[in-house]
PDB file of C-alpha atoms and ligand atoms in Angstrom:
ATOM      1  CA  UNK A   1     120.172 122.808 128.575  1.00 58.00           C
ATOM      2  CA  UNK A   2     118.868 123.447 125.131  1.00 84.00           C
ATOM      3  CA  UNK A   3     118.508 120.597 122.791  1.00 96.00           C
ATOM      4  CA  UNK A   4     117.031 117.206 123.373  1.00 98.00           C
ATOM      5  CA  UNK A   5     118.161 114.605 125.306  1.00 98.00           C
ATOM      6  CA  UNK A   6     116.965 111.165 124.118  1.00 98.00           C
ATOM      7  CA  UNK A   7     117.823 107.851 125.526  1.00 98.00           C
ATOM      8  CA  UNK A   8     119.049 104.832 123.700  1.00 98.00           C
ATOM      9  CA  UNK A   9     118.966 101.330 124.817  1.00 98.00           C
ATOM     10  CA  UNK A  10     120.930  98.268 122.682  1.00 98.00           C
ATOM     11  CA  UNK A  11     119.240  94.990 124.098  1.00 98.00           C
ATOM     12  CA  UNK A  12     120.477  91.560 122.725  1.00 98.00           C
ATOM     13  CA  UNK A  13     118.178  91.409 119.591  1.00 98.00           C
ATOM     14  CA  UNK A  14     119.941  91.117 116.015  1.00 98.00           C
ATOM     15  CA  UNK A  15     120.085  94.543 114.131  1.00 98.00           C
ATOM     16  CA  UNK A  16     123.425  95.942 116.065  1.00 98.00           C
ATOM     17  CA  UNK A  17     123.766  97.987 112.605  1.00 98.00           C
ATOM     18  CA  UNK A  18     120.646  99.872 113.212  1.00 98.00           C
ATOM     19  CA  UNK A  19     121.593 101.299 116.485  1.00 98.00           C
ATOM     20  CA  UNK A  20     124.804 101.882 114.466  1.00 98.00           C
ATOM     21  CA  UNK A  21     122.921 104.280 111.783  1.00 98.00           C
ATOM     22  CA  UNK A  22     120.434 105.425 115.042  1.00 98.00           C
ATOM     23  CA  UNK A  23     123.389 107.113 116.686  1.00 98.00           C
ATOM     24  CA  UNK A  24     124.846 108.482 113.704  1.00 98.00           C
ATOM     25  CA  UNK A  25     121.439 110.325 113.179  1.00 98.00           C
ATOM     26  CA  UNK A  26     121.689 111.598 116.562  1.00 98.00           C
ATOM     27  CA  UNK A  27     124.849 112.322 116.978  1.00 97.00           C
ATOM     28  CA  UNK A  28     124.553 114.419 113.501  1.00 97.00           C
ATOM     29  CA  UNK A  29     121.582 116.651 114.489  1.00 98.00           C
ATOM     30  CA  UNK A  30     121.359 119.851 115.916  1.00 97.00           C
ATOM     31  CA  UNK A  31     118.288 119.406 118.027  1.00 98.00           C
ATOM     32  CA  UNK A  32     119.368 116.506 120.028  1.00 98.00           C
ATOM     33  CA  UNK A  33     122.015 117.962 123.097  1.00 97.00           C
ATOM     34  CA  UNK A  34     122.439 114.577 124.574  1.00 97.00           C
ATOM     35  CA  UNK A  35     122.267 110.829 123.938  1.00 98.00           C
ATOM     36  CA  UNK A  36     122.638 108.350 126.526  1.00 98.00           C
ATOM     37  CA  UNK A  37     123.765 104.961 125.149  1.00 98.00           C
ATOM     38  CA  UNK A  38     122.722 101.924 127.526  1.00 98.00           C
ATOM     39  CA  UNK A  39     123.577  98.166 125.940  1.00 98.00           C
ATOM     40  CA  UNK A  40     122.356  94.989 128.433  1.00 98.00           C
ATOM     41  CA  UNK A  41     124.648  91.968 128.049  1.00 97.00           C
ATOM     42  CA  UNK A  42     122.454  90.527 125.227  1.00 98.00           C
ATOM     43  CA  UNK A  43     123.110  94.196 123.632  1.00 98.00           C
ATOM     44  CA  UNK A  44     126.710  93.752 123.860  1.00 97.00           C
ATOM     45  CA  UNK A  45     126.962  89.945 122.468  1.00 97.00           C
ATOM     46  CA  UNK A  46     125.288  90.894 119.542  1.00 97.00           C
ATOM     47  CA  UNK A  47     127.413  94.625 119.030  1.00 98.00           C
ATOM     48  CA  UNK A  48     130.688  91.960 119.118  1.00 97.00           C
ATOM     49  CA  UNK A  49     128.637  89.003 116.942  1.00 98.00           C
ATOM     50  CA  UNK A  50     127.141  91.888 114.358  1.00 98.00           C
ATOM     51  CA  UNK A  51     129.284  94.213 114.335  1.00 98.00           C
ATOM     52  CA  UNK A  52     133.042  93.059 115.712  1.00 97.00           C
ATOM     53  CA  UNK A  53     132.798  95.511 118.344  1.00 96.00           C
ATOM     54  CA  UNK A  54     134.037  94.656 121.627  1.00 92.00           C
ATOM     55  CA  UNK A  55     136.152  97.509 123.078  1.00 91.00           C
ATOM     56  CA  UNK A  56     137.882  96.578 126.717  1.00 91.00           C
ATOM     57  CA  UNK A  57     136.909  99.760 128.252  1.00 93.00           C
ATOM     58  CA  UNK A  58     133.178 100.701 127.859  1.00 93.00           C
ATOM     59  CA  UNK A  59     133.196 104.707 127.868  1.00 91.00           C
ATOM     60  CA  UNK A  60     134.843 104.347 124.577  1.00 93.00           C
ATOM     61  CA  UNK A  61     132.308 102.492 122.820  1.00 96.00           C
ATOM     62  CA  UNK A  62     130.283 105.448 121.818  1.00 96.00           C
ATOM     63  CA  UNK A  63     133.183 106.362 120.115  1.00 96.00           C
ATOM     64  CA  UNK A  64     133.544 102.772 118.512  1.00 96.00           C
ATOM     65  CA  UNK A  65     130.211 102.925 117.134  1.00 97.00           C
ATOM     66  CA  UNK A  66     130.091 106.681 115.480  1.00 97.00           C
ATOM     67  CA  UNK A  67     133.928 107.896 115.955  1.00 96.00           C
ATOM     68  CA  UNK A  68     135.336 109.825 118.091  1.00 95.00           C
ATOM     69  CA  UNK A  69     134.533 113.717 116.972  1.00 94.00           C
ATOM     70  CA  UNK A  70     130.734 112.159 117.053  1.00 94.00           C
ATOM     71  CA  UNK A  71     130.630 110.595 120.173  1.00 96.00           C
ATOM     72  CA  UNK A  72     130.968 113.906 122.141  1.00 95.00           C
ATOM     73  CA  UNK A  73     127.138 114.589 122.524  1.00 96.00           C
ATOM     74  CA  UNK A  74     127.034 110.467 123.097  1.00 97.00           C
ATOM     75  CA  UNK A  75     127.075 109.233 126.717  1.00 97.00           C
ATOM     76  CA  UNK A  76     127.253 105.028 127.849  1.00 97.00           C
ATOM     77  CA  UNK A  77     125.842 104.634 130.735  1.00 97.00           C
ATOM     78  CA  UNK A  78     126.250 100.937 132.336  1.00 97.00           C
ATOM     79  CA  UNK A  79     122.874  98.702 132.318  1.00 98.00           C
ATOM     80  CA  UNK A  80     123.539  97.797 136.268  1.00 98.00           C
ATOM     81  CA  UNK A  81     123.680 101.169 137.289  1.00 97.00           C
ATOM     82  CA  UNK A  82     120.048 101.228 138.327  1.00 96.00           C
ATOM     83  CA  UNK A  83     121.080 104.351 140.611  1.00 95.00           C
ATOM     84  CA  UNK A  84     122.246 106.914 137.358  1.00 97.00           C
ATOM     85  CA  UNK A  85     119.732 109.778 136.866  1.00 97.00           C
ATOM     86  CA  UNK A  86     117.607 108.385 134.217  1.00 96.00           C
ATOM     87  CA  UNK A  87     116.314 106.166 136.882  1.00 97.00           C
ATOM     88  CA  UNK A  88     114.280 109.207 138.068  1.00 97.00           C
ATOM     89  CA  UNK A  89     111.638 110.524 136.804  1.00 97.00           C
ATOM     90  CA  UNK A  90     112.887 113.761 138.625  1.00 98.00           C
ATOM     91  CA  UNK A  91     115.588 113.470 135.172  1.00 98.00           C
ATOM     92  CA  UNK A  92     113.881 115.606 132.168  1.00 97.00           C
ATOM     93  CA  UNK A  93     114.346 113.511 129.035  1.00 98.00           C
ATOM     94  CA  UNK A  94     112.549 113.859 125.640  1.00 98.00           C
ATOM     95  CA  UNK A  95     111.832 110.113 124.718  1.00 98.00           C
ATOM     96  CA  UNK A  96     113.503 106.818 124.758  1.00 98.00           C
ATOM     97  CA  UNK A  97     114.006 104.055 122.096  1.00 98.00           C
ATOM     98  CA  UNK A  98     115.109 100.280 122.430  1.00 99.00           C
ATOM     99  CA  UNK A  99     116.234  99.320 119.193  1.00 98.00           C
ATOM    100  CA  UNK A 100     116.969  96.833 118.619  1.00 98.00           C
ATOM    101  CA  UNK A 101     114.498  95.347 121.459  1.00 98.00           C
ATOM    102  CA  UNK A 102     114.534  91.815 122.216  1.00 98.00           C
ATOM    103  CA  UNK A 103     111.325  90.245 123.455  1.00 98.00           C
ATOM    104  CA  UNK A 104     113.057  89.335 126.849  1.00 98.00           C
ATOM    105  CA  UNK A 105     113.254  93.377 127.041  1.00 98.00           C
ATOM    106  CA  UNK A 106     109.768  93.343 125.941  1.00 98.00           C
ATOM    107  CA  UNK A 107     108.217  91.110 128.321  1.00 98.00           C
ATOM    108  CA  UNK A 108     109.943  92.682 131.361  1.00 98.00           C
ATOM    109  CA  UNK A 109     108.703  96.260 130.497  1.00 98.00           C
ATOM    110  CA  UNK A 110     105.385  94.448 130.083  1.00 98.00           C
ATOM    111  CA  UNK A 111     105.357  92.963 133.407  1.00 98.00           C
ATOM    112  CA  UNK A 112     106.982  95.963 135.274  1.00 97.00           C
ATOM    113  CA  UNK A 113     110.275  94.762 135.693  1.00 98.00           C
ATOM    114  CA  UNK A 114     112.886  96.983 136.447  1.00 97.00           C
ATOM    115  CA  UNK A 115     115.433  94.945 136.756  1.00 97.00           C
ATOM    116  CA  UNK A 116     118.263  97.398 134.764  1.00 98.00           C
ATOM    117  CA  UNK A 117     118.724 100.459 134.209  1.00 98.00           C
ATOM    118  CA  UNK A 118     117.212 100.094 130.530  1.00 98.00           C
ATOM    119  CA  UNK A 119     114.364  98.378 131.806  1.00 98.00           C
ATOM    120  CA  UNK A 120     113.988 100.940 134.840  1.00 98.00           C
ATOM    121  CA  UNK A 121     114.459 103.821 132.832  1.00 98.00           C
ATOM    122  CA  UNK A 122     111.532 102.462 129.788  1.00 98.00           C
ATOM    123  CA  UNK A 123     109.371 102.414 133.417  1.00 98.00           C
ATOM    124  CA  UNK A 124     110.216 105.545 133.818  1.00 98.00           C
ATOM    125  CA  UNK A 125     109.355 106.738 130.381  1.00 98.00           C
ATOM    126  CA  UNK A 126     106.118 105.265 130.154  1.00 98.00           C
ATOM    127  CA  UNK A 127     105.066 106.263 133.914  1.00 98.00           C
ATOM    128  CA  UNK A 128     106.330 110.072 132.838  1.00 98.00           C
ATOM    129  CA  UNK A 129     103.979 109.818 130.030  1.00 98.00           C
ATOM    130  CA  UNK A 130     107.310 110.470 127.782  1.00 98.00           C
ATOM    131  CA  UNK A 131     107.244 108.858 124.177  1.00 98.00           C
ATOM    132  CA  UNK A 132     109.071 105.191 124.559  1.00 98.00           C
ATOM    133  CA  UNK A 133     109.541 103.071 121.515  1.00 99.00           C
ATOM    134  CA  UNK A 134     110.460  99.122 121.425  1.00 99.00           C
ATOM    135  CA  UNK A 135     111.605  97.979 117.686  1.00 98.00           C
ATOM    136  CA  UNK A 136     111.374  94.366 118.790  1.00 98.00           C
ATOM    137  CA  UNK A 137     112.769  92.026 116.476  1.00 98.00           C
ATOM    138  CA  UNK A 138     112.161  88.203 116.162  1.00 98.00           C
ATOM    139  CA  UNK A 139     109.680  86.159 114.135  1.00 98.00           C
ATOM    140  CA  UNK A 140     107.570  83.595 113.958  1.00 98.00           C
ATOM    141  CA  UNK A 141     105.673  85.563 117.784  1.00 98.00           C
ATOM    142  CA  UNK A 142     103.749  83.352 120.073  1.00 98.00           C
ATOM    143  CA  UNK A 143     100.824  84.492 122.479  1.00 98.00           C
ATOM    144  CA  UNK A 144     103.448  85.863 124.851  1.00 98.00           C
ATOM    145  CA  UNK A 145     104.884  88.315 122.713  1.00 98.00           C
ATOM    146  CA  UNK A 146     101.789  89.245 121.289  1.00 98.00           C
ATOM    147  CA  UNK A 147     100.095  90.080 124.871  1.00 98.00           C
ATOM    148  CA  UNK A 148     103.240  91.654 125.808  1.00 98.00           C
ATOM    149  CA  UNK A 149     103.211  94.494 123.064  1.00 98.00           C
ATOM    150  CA  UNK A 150      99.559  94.768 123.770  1.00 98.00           C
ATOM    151  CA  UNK A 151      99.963  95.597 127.600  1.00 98.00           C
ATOM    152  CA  UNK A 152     103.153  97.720 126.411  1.00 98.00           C
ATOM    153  CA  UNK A 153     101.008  99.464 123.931  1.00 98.00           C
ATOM    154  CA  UNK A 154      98.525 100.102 126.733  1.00 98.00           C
ATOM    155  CA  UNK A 155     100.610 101.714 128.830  1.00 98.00           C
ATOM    156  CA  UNK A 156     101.311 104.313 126.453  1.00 98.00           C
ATOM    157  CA  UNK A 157     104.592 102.856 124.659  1.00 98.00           C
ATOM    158  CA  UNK A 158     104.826 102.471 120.652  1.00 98.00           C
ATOM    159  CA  UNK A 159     105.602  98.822 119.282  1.00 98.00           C
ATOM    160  CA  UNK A 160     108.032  99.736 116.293  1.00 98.00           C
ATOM    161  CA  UNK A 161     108.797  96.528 115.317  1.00 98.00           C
ATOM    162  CA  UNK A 162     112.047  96.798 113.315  1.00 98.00           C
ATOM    163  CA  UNK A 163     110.838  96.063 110.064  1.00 95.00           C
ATOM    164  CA  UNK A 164     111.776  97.737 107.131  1.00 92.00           C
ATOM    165  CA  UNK A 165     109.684  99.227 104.352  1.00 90.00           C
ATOM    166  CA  UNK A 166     110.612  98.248 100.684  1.00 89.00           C
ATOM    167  CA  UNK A 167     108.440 100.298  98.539  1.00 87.00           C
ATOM    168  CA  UNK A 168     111.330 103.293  97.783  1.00 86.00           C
ATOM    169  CA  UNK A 169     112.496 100.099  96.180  1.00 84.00           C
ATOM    170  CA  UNK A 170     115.890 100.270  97.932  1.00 83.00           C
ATOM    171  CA  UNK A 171     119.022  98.639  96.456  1.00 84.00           C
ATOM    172  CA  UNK A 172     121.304  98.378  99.542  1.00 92.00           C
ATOM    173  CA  UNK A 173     120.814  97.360 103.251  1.00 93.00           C
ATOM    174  CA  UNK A 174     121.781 100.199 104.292  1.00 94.00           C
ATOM    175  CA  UNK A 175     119.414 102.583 102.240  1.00 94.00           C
ATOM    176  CA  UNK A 176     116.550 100.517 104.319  1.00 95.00           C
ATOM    177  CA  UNK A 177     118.170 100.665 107.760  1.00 97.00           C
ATOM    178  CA  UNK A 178     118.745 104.316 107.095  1.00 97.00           C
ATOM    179  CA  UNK A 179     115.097 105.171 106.173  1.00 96.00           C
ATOM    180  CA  UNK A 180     113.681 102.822 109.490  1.00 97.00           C
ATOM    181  CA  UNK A 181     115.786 104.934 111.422  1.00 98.00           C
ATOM    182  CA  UNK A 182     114.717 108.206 110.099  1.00 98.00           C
ATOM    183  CA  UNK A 183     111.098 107.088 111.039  1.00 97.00           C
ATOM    184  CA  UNK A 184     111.833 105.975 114.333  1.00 98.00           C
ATOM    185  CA  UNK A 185     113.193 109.709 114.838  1.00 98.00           C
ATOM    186  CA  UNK A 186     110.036 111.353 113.150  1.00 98.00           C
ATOM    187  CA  UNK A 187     108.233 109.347 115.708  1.00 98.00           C
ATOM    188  CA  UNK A 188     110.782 111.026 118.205  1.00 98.00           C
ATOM    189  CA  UNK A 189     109.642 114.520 117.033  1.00 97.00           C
ATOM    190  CA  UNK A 190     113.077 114.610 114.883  1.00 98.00           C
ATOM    191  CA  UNK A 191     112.203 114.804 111.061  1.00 97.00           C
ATOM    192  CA  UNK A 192     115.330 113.940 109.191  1.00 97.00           C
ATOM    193  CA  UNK A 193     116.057 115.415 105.824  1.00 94.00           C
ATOM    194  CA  UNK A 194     117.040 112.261 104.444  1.00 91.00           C
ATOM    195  CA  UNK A 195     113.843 110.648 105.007  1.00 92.00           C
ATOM    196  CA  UNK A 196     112.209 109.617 102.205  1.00 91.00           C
ATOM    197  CA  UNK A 197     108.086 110.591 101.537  1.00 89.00           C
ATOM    198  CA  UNK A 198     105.302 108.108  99.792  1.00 88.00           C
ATOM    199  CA  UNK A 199     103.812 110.857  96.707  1.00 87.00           C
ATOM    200  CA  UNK A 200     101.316 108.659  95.850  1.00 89.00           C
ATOM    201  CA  UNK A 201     100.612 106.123  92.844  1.00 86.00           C
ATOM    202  CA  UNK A 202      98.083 106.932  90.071  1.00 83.00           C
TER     203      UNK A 202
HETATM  204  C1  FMN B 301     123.285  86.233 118.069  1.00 50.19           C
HETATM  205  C2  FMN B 301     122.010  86.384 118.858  1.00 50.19           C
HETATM  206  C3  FMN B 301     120.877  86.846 118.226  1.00 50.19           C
HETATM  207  C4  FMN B 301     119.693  87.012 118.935  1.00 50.19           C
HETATM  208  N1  FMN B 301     118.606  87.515 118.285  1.00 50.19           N
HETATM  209  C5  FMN B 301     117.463  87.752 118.975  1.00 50.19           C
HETATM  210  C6  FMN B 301     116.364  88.401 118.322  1.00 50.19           C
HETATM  211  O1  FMN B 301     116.427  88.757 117.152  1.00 50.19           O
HETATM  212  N2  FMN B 301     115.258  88.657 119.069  1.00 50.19           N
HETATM  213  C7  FMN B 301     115.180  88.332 120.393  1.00 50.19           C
HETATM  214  O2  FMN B 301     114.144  88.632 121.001  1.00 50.19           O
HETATM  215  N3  FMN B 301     116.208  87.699 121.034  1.00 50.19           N
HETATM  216  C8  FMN B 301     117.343  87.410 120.352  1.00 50.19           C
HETATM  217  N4  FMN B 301     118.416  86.806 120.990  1.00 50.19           N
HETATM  218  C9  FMN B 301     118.230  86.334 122.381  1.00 50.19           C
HETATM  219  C10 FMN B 301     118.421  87.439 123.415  1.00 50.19           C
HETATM  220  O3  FMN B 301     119.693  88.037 123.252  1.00 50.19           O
HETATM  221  C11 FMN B 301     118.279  86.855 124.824  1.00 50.19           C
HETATM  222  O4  FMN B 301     116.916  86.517 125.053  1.00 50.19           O
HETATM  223  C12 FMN B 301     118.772  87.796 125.904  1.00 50.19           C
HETATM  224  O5  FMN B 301     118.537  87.183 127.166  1.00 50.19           O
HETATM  225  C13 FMN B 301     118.071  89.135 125.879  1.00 50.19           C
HETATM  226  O6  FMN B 301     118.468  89.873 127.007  1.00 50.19           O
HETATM  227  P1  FMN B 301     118.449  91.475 126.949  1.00 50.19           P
HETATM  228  O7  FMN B 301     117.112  91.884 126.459  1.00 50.19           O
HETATM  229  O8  FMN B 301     118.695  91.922 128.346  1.00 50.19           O
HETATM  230  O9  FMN B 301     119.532  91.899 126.018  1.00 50.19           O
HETATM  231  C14 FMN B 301     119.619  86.654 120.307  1.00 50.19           C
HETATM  232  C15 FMN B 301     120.769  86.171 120.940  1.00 50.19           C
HETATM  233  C16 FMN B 301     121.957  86.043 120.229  1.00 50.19           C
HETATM  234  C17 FMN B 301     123.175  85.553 120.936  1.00 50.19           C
END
């Protein structure tokens, strides 16, 4: 198939609305073929606390998060399937994100555990040698955390913590969640238009 095929994964960190915007992106460009959507049950609290989303049968909630006409190119898959094909590394894929990622996420990718199918399929990315990025979320970060993101970073994953810049001196929230996720998909290999560019101060 032509076109990339990038996996998402929703953990239980706050931020629902940036996934939100993330799929949008996707969804909206030509390059990417397919997106497969994974949420844990963290993921899903905060997509109904964040975002009022709570939809009683799962396949549609691609559809709840970027309507319908969208969705097409947007795939769930269901976090306990730890038998679908992105749990092979035999499955092609061009990169993975986690965003938002909560540091539970975090510190079982660290330690190798593969205990769901987002977890399993990060493993995957990372022992592939495929690009995987975590925007973890949460402040103040204790030792933990902080050795966590180091062994992640180790293995060859990105720590994108999902912090926004404000020097395009943006008036709206969703001017900054926009331009994170337009660098989280640079860092995919997917420029976006939109994305603003630093010129320089004198
Ligand atoms: C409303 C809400 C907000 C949360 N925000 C965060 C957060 O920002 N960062 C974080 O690491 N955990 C946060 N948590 C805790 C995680 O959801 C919890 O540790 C969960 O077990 C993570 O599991 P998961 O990674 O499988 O989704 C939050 C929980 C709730 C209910």
């Amino acid at each position: 198939m032509s076109g990339k095929t990038i996996v998402v994964g929703v953990s239980g960190a706050s931020g629902a609305v940036y996934a939100k915007r993330l799929l949008e992106l996707l969804a909206a460009d030509k390059r990417v073929a397919r997106v497969f959507l994974i949420v844990s049950s963290g993921g899903m609290r905060l997509l109904k606390e964040e975002l009022g989303l709570a939809p009683k049968n799962l396949a549609e909630l691609p559809a709840a998060l970027v309507g319908r006409a969208a969705a097409k190119k947007l795939e769930y898959l269901h976090n306990a399937d730890i038998g679908a094909a992105l749990a092979s590394g035999s499955y092609p894929t061009d990169g993975m994100v986690i965003l938002p990622c909560s540091l539970a996420t975090l510190g079982a990718i660290a330690s190798g555990v593969s205990d769901n199918l987002i977890r399993r399929a990060a493993d995957v990315h990372l022992k592939e040698g495929r690009p995987l990025l975590l925007c973890w979320r949460d402040t103040p970060l204790n030792t933990i955390h902080l050795e966590n993101m180091l062994r992640v970073a180790r293995a060859g994953g990105v720590n994108f913590p999902l912090s926004p810049g404000y020097y395009f001196g943006a008036q709206q929230l969703d001017e900054l969640v926009t331009q994170f996720c337009c660098r989280v998909l640079a860092r995919l290999g997917l420029p976006q238009e939109k994305q603003r560019q630093w010129k320089g101060t004198k």
